[in-house]
mmCIF file of C-alpha atoms and ligand atoms in Angstrom:
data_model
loop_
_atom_site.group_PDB
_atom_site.id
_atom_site.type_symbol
_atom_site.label_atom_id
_atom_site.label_comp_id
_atom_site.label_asym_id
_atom_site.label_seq_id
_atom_site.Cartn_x
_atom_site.Cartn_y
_atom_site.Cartn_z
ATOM 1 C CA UNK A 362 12.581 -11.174 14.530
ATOM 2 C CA UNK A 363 13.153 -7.632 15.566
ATOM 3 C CA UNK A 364 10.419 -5.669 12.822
ATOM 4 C CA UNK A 365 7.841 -8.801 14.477
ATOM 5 C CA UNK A 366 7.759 -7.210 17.749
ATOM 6 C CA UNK A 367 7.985 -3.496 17.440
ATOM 7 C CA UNK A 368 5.043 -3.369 14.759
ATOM 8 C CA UNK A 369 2.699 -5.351 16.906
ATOM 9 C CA UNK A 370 3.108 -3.596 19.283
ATOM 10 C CA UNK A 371 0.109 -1.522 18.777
ATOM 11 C CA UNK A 372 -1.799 -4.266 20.170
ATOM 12 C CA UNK A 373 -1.649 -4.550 23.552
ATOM 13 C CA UNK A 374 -2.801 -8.069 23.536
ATOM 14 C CA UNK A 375 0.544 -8.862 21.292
ATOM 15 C CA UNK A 376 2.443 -6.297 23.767
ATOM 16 C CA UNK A 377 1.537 -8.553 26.440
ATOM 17 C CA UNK A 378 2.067 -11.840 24.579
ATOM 18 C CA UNK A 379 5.622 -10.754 23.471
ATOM 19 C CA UNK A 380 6.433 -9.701 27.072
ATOM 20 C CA UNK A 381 5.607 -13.404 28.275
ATOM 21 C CA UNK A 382 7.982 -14.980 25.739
ATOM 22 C CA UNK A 383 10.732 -12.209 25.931
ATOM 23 C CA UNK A 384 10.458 -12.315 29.605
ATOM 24 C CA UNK A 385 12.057 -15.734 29.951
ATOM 25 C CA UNK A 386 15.649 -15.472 31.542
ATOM 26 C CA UNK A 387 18.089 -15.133 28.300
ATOM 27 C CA UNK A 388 19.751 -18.628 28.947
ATOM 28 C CA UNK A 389 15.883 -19.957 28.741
ATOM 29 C CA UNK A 390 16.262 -19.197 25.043
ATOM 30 C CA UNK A 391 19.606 -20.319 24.028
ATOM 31 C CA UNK A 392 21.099 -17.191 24.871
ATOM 32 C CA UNK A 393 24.122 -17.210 27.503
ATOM 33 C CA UNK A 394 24.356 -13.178 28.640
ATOM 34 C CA UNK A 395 28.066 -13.794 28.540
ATOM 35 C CA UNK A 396 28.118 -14.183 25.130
ATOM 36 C CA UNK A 397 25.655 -11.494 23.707
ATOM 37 C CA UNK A 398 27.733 -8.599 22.352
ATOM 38 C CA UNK A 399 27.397 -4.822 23.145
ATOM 39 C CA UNK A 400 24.196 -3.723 20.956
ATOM 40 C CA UNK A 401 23.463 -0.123 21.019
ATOM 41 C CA UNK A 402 19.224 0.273 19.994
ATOM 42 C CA UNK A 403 17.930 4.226 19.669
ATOM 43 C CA UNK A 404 14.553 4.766 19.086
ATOM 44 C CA UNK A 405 13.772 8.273 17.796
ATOM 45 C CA UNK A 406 10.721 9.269 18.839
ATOM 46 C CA UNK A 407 9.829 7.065 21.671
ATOM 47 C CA UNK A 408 7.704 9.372 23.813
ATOM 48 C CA UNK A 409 5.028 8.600 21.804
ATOM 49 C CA UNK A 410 2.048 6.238 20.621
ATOM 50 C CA UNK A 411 4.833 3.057 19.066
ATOM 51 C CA UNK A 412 7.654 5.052 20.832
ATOM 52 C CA UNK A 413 6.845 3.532 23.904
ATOM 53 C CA UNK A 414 5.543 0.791 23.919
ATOM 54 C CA UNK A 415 8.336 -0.273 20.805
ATOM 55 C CA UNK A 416 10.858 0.754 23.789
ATOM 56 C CA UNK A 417 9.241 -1.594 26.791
ATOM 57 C CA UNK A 418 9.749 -4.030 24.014
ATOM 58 C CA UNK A 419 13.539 -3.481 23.277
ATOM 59 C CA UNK A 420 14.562 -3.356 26.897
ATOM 60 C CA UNK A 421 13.085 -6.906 27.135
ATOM 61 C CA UNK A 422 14.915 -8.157 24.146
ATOM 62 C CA UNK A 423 18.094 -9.648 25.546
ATOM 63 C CA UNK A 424 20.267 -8.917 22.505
ATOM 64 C CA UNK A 425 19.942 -5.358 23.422
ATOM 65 C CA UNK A 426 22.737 -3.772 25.442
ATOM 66 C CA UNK A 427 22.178 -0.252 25.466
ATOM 67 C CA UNK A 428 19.138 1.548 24.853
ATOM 68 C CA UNK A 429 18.964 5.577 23.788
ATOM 69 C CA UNK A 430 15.541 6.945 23.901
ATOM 70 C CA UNK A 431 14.898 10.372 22.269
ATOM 71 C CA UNK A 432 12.048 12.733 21.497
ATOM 72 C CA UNK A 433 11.820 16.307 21.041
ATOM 73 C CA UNK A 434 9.603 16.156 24.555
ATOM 74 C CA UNK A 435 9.255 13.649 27.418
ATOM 75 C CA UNK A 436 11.886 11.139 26.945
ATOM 76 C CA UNK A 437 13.420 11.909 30.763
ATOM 77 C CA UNK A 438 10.128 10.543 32.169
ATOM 78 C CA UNK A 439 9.875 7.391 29.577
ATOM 79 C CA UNK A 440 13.583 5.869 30.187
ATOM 80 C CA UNK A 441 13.234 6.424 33.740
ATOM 81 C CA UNK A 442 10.097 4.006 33.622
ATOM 82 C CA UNK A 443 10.934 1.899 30.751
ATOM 83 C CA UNK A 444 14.662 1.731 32.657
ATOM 84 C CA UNK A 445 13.276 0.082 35.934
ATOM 85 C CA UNK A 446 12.574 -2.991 33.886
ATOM 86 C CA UNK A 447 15.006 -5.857 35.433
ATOM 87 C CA UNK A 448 16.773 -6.739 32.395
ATOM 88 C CA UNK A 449 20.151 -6.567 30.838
ATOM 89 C CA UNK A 450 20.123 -3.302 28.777
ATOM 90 C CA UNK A 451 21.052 0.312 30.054
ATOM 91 C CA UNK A 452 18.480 2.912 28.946
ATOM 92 C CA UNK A 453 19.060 6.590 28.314
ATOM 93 C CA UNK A 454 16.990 9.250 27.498
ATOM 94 C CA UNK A 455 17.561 12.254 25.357
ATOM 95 C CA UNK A 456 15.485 15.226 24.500
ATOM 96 C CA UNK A 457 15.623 18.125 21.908
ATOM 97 C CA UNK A 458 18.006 18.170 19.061
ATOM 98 C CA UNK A 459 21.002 19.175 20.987
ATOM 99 C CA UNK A 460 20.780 15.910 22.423
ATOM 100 C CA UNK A 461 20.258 14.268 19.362
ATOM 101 C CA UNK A 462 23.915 13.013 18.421
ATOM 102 C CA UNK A 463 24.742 11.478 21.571
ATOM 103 C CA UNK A 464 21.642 9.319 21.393
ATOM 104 C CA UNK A 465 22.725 7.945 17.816
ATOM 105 C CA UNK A 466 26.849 7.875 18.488
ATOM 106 C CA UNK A 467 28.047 3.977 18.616
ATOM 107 C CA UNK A 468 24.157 2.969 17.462
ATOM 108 C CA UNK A 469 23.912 -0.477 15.833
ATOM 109 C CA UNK A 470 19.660 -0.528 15.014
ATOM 110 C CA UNK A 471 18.258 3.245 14.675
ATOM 111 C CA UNK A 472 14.607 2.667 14.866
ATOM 112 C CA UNK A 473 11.900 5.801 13.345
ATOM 113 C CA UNK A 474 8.473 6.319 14.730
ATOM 114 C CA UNK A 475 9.309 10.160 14.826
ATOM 115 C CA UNK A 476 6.682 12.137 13.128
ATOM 116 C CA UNK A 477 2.514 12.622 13.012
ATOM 117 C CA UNK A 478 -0.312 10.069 13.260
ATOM 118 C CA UNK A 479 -2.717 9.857 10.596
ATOM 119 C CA UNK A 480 -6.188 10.956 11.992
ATOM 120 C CA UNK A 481 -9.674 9.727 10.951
ATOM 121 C CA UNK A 482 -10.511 10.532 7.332
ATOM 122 C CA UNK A 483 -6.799 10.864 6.421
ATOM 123 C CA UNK A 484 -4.309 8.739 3.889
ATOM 124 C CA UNK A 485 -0.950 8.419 4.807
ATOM 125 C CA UNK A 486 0.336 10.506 2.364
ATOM 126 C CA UNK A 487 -1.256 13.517 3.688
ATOM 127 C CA UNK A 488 1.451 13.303 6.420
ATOM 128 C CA UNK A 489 4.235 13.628 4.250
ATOM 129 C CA UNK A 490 4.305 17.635 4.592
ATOM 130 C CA UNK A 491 5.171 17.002 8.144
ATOM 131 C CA UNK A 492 6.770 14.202 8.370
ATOM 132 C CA UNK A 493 9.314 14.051 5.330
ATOM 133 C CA UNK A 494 10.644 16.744 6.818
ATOM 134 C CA UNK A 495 11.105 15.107 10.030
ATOM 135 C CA UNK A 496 12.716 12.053 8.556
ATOM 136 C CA UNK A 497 14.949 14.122 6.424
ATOM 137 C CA UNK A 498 16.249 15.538 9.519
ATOM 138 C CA UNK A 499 16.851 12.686 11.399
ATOM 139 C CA UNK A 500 18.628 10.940 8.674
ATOM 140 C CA UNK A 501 20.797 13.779 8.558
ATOM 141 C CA UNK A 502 21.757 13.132 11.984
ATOM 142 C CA UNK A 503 22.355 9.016 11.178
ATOM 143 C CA UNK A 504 24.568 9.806 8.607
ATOM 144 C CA UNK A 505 26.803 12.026 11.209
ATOM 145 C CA UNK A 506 26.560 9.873 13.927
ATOM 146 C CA UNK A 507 26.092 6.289 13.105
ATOM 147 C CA UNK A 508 26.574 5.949 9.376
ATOM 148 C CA UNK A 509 26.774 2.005 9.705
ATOM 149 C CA UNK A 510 23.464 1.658 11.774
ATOM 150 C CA UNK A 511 20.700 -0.758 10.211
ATOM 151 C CA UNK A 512 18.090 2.181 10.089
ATOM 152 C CA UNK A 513 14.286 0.736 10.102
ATOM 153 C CA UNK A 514 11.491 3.504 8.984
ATOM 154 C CA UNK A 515 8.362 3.237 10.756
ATOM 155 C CA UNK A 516 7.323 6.785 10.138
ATOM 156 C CA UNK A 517 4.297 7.185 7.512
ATOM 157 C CA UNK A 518 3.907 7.201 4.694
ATOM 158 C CA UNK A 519 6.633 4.483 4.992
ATOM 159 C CA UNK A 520 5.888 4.047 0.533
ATOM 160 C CA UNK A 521 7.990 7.998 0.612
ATOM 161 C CA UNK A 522 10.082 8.291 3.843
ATOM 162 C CA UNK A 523 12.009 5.251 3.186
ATOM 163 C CA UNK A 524 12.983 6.660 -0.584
ATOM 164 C CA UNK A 525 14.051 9.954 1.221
ATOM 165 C CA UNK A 526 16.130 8.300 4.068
ATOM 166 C CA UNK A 527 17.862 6.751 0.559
ATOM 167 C CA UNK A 528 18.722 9.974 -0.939
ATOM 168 C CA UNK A 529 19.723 11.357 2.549
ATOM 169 C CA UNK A 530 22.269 8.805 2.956
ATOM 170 C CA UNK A 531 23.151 8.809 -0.845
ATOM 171 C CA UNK A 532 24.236 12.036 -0.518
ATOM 172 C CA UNK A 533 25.996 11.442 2.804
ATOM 173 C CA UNK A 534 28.043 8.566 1.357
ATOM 174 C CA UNK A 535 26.572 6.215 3.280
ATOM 175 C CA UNK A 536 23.963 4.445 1.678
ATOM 176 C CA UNK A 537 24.123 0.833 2.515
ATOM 177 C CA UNK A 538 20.768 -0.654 1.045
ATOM 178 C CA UNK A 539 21.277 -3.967 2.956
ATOM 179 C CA UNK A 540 20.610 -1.597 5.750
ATOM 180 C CA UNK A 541 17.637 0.071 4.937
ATOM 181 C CA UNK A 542 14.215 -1.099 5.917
ATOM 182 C CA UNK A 543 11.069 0.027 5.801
ATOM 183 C CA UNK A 544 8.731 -1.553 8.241
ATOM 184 C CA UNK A 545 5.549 -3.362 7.384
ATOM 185 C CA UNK A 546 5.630 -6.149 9.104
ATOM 186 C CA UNK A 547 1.636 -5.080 10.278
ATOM 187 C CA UNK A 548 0.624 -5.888 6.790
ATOM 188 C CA UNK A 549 1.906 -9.381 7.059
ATOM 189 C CA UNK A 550 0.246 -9.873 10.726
ATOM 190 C CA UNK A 551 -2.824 -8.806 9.436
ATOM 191 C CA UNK A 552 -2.588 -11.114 6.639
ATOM 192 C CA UNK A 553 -2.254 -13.638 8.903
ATOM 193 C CA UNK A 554 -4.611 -13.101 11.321
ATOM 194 C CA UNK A 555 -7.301 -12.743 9.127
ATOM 195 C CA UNK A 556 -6.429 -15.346 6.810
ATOM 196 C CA UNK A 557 -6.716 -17.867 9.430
ATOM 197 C CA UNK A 558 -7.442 -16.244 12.922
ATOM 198 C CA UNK A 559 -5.370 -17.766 15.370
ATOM 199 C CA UNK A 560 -3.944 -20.485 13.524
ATOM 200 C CA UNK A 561 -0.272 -20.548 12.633
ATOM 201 C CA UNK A 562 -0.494 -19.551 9.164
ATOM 202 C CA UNK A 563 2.317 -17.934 7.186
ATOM 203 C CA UNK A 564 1.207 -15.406 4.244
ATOM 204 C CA UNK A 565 3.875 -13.130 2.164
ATOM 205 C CA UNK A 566 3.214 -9.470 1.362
ATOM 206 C CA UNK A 567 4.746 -7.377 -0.958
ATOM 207 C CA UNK A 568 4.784 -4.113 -2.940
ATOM 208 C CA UNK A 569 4.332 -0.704 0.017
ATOM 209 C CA UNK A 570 2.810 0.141 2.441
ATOM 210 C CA UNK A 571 -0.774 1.728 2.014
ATOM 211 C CA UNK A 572 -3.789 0.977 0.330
ATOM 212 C CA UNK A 573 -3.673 -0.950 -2.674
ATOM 213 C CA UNK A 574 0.257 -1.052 -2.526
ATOM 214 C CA UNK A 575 0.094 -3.433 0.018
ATOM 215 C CA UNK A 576 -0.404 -6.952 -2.048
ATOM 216 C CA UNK A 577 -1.015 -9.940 0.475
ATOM 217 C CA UNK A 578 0.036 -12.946 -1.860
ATOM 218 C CA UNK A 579 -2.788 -15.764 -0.323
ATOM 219 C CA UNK A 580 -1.970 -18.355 -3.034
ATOM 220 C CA UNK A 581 1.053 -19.001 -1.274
ATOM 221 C CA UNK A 582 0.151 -19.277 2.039
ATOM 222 C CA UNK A 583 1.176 -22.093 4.330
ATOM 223 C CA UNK A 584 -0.804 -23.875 5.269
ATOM 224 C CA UNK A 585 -3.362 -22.875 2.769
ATOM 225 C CA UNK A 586 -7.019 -22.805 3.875
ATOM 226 C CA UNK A 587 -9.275 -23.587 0.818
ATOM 227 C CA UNK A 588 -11.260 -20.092 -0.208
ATOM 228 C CA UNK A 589 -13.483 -18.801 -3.011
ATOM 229 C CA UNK A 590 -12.055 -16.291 -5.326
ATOM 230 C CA UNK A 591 -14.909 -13.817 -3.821
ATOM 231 C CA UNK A 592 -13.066 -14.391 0.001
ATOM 232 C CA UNK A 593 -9.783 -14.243 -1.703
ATOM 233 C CA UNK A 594 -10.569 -10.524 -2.698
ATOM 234 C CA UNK A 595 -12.268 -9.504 0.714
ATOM 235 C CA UNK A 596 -9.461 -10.970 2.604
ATOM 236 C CA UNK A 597 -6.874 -8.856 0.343
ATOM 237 C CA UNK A 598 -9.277 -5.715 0.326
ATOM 238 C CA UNK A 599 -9.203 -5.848 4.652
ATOM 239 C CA UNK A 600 -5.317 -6.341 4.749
ATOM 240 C CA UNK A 601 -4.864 -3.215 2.706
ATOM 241 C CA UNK A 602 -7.226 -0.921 4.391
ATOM 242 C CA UNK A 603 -6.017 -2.462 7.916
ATOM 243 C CA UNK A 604 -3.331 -0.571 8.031
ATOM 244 C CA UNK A 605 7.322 -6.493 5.529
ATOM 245 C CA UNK A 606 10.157 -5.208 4.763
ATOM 246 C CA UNK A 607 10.478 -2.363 2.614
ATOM 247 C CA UNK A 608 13.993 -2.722 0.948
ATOM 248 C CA UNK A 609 15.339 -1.401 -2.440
ATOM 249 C CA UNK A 610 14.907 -4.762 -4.595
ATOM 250 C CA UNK A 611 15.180 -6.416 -8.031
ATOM 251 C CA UNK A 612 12.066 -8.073 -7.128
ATOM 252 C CA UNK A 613 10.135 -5.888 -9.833
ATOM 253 C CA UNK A 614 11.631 -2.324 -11.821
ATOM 254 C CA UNK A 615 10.399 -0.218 -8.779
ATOM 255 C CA UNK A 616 13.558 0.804 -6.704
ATOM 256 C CA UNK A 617 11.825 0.005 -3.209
ATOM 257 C CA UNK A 618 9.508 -2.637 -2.719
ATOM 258 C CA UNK A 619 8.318 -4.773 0.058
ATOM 259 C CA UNK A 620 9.005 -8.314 -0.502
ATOM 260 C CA UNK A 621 10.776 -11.641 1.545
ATOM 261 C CA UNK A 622 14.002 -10.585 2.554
ATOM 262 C CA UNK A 623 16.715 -13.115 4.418
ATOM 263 C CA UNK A 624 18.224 -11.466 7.433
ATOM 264 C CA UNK A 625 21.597 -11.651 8.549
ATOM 265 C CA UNK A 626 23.563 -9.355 11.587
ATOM 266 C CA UNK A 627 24.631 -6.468 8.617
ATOM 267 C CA UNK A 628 20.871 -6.292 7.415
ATOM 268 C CA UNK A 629 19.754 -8.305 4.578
ATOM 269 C CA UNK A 630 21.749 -10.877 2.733
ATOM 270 C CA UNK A 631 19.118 -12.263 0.459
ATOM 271 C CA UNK A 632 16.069 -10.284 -1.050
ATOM 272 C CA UNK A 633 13.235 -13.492 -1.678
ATOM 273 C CA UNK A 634 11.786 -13.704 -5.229
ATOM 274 C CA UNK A 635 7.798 -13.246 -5.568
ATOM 275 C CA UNK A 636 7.536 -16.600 -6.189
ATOM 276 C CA UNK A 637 4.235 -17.933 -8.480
ATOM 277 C CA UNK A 638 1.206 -15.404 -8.478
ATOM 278 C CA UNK A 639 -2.407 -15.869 -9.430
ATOM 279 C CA UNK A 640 -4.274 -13.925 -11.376
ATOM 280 C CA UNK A 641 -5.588 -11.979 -9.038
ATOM 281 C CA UNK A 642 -2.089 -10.777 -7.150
ATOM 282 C CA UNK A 643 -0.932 -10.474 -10.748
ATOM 283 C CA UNK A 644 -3.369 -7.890 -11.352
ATOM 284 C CA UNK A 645 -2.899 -6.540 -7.844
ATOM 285 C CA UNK A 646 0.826 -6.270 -8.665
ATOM 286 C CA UNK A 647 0.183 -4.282 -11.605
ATOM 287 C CA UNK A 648 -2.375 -1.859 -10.430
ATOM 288 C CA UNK A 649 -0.135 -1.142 -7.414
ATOM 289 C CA UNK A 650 2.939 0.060 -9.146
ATOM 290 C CA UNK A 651 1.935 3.161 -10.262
ATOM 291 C CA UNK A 652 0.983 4.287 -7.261
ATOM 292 C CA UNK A 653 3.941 2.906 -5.486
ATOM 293 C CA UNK A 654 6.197 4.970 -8.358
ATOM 294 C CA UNK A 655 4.759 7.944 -7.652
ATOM 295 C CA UNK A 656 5.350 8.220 -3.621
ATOM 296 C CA UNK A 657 8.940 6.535 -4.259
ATOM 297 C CA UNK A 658 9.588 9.740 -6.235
ATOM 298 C CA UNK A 659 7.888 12.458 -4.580
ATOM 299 C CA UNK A 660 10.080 11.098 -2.004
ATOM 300 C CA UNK A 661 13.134 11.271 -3.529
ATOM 301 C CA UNK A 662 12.218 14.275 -4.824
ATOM 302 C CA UNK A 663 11.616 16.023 -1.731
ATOM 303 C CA UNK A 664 14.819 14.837 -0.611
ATOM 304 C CA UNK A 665 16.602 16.192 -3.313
ATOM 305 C CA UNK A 666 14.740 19.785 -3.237
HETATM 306 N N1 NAI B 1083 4.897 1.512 9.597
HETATM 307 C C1 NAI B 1083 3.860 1.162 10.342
HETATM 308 O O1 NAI B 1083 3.363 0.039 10.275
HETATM 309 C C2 NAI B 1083 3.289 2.129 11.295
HETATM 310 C C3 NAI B 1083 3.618 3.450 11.214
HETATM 311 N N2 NAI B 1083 3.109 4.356 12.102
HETATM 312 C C4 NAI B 1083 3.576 5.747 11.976
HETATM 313 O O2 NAI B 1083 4.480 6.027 13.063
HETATM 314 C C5 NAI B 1083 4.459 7.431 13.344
HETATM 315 C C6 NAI B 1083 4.272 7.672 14.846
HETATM 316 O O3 NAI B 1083 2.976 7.265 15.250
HETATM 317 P P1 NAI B 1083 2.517 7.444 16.789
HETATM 318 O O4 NAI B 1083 3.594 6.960 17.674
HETATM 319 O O5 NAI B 1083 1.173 6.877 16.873
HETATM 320 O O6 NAI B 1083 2.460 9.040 16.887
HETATM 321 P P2 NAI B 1083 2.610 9.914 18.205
HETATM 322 O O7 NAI B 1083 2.167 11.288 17.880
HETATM 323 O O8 NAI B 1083 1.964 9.216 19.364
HETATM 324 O O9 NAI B 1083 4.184 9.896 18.486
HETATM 325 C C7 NAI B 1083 5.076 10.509 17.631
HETATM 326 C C8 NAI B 1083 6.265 10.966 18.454
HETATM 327 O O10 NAI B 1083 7.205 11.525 17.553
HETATM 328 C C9 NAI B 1083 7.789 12.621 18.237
HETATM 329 N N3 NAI B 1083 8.448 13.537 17.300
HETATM 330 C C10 NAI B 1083 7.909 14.498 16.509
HETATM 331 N N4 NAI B 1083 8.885 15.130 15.837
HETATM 332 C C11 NAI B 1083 10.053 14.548 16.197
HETATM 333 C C12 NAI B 1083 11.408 14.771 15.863
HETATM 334 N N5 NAI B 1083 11.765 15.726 15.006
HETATM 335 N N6 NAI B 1083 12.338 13.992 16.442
HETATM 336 C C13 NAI B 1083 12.000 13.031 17.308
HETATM 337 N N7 NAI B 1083 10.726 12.776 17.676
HETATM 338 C C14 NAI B 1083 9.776 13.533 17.133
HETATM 339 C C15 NAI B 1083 6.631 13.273 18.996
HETATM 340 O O11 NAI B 1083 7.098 14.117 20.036
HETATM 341 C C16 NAI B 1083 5.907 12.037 19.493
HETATM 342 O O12 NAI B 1083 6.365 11.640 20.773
HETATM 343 C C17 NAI B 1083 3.332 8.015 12.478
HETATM 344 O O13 NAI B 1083 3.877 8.599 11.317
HETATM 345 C C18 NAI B 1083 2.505 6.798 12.120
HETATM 346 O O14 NAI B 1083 1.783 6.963 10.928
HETATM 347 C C19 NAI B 1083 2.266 3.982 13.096
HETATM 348 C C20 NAI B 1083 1.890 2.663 13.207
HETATM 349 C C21 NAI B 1083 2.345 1.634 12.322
HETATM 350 O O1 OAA B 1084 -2.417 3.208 9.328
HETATM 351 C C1 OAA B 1084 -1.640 4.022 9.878
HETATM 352 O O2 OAA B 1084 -1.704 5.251 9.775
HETATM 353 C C2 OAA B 1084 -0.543 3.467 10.705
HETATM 354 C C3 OAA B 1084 0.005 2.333 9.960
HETATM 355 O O3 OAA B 1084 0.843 2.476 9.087
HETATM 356 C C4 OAA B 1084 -0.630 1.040 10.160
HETATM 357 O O4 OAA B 1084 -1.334 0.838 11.178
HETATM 358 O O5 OAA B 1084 -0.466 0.174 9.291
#
């Protein structure tokens, strides 16, 4: 899955264990290169930390065609490297806002790591003065260019810029919420990996993306390893301070919450129920809301201004 790759990709380790498996020829994993349509990926803002590394990773995913790289800096320099990779897709790079349309025209996946880092001592929400505006922007320029794009936010905090990339496209017309993602898929690797280290494990989270919005739901992990209540809570407490799929739901009242979504070529075709929670998630699930609520609508807000 797509939001798998790109959000490990922080990792080098996982970088390097992706490129192994992606590096196959395409027929070595069912894929015939004859028969993979034209797929148009632009990553906006891929000079940068996840930029570039998310755009190694595209240009070795053989169900990408074309690749458009653009920053506001540097991108001639990162497609020229990134497009000496021996694989299918053509990569271009585009720089500065004048540039800007023609990276997004014909795009089927817009991908968002545009904006400011969080440094040392920092929550994500202190980026927001900086980086709503960003996102508001570029939305802008999705609406214009590729209204029909699956558009996935990586930019932080993901809990507000997702809710304004909403209201962008409301107001566009274009607002396709099977479309819209918000990517946390980090939370749900962490889970995993320390859940159960390297084991295969599989462990849903839900709710946002920071702090105590981020609700890893260990009673239903598969396979489940047994812990004490007292692990339970220090397992939870590390996957939200570590660092899904943030989609507008009917999982729970809150217009935009991370839960199990089913996947499908026009974005999501099934949002997954919570499923049974113990007491503990219960209790997770209601102290997080509030403080999901309130960065849903300074979002929105913001957007609306
Ligand atoms: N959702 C998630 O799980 C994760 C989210 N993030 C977020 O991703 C964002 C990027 O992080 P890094 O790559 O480490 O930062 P970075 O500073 O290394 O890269 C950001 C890039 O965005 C570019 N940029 C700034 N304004 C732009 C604009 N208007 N249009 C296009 N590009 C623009 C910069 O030139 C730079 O190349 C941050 O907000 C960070 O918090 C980072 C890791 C995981
Ligand atoms: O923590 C951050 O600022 C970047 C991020 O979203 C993550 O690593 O989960």
């Amino acid at each position: 899955m797509l939001y798998h790759f790109y959000i490990q990709s922080k990792k080098l380790s996982s970088v390097l264990r992706s490129v192994k498996t992606l590096a196959k020829p395409a027929g070595a994993r069912g894929y015939s290169s004859e028969s993979v349509p034209d797929r148009k990926v632009a990553v906006l803002g891929a000079a940068g930390g996840i930029g570039q590394p998310l755009a190694l990773l595209m240009k070795l995913n053989p169900l990408v065609s074309r690749l458009a790289l653009y920053d506001i800096a540097n991108t001639p320099g990162v497609a020229a490297d990134v497009g000496h990779i021996n694989t299918r897709s053509e990569v271009a790079g585009y720089m500065g806002n004048d540039q800007l349309g023609q990276a997004l025209e014909d795009s089927d996946v817009v991908i968002i790591p545009a904006g400011v880092p969080r440094k040392p001592g920092m929550t994500r929400d202190d980026l927001f003065n900086i980086n709503a505006g960003i996102v508001k922007d570029l939305c802008s320029a999705i609406a214009k260019y590729c209204p029909n794009a699956i558009v996935n936010m990586i930019s932080n905090p993901v809990n507000s810029t997702v809710p304004i990339a909403a209201e962008v496209f409301k107001k566009a017309g274009t607002y396709n919420e099977k479309k819209l993602f918000g990517v946390t898929t980090l939370d749900v690797v962490r889970a995993k990996t320390f859940y159960a280290g390297k084991a295969n494990v599989n462990v849903p989270v839900v709710g946002g993306h920071a702090g105590i919005t981020i609700l890893p739901l260990f009673s239903q992990a598969t396979p489940k390893a047994n812990l004490a209540d007292e692990d339970i809570k220090a397992l939870t407490k590390r996957t939200q301070d570590g660092g899904t799929e943030v989609v507008e739901s009917t999982v729970t009242e809150l217009p935009f919450f991370a839960s199990k979504v089913r996947l499908g070529k026009n974005g999501v075709e099934e949002v997954l129920g919570l499923g049974p929670l113990s007491d503990f998630e219960q209790e997770g699930l209601e102290k997080l809301k509030p403080e999901l609520k309130a960065s849903i609508e300074k979002g929105v807000k913001f957007a609306n201004a």
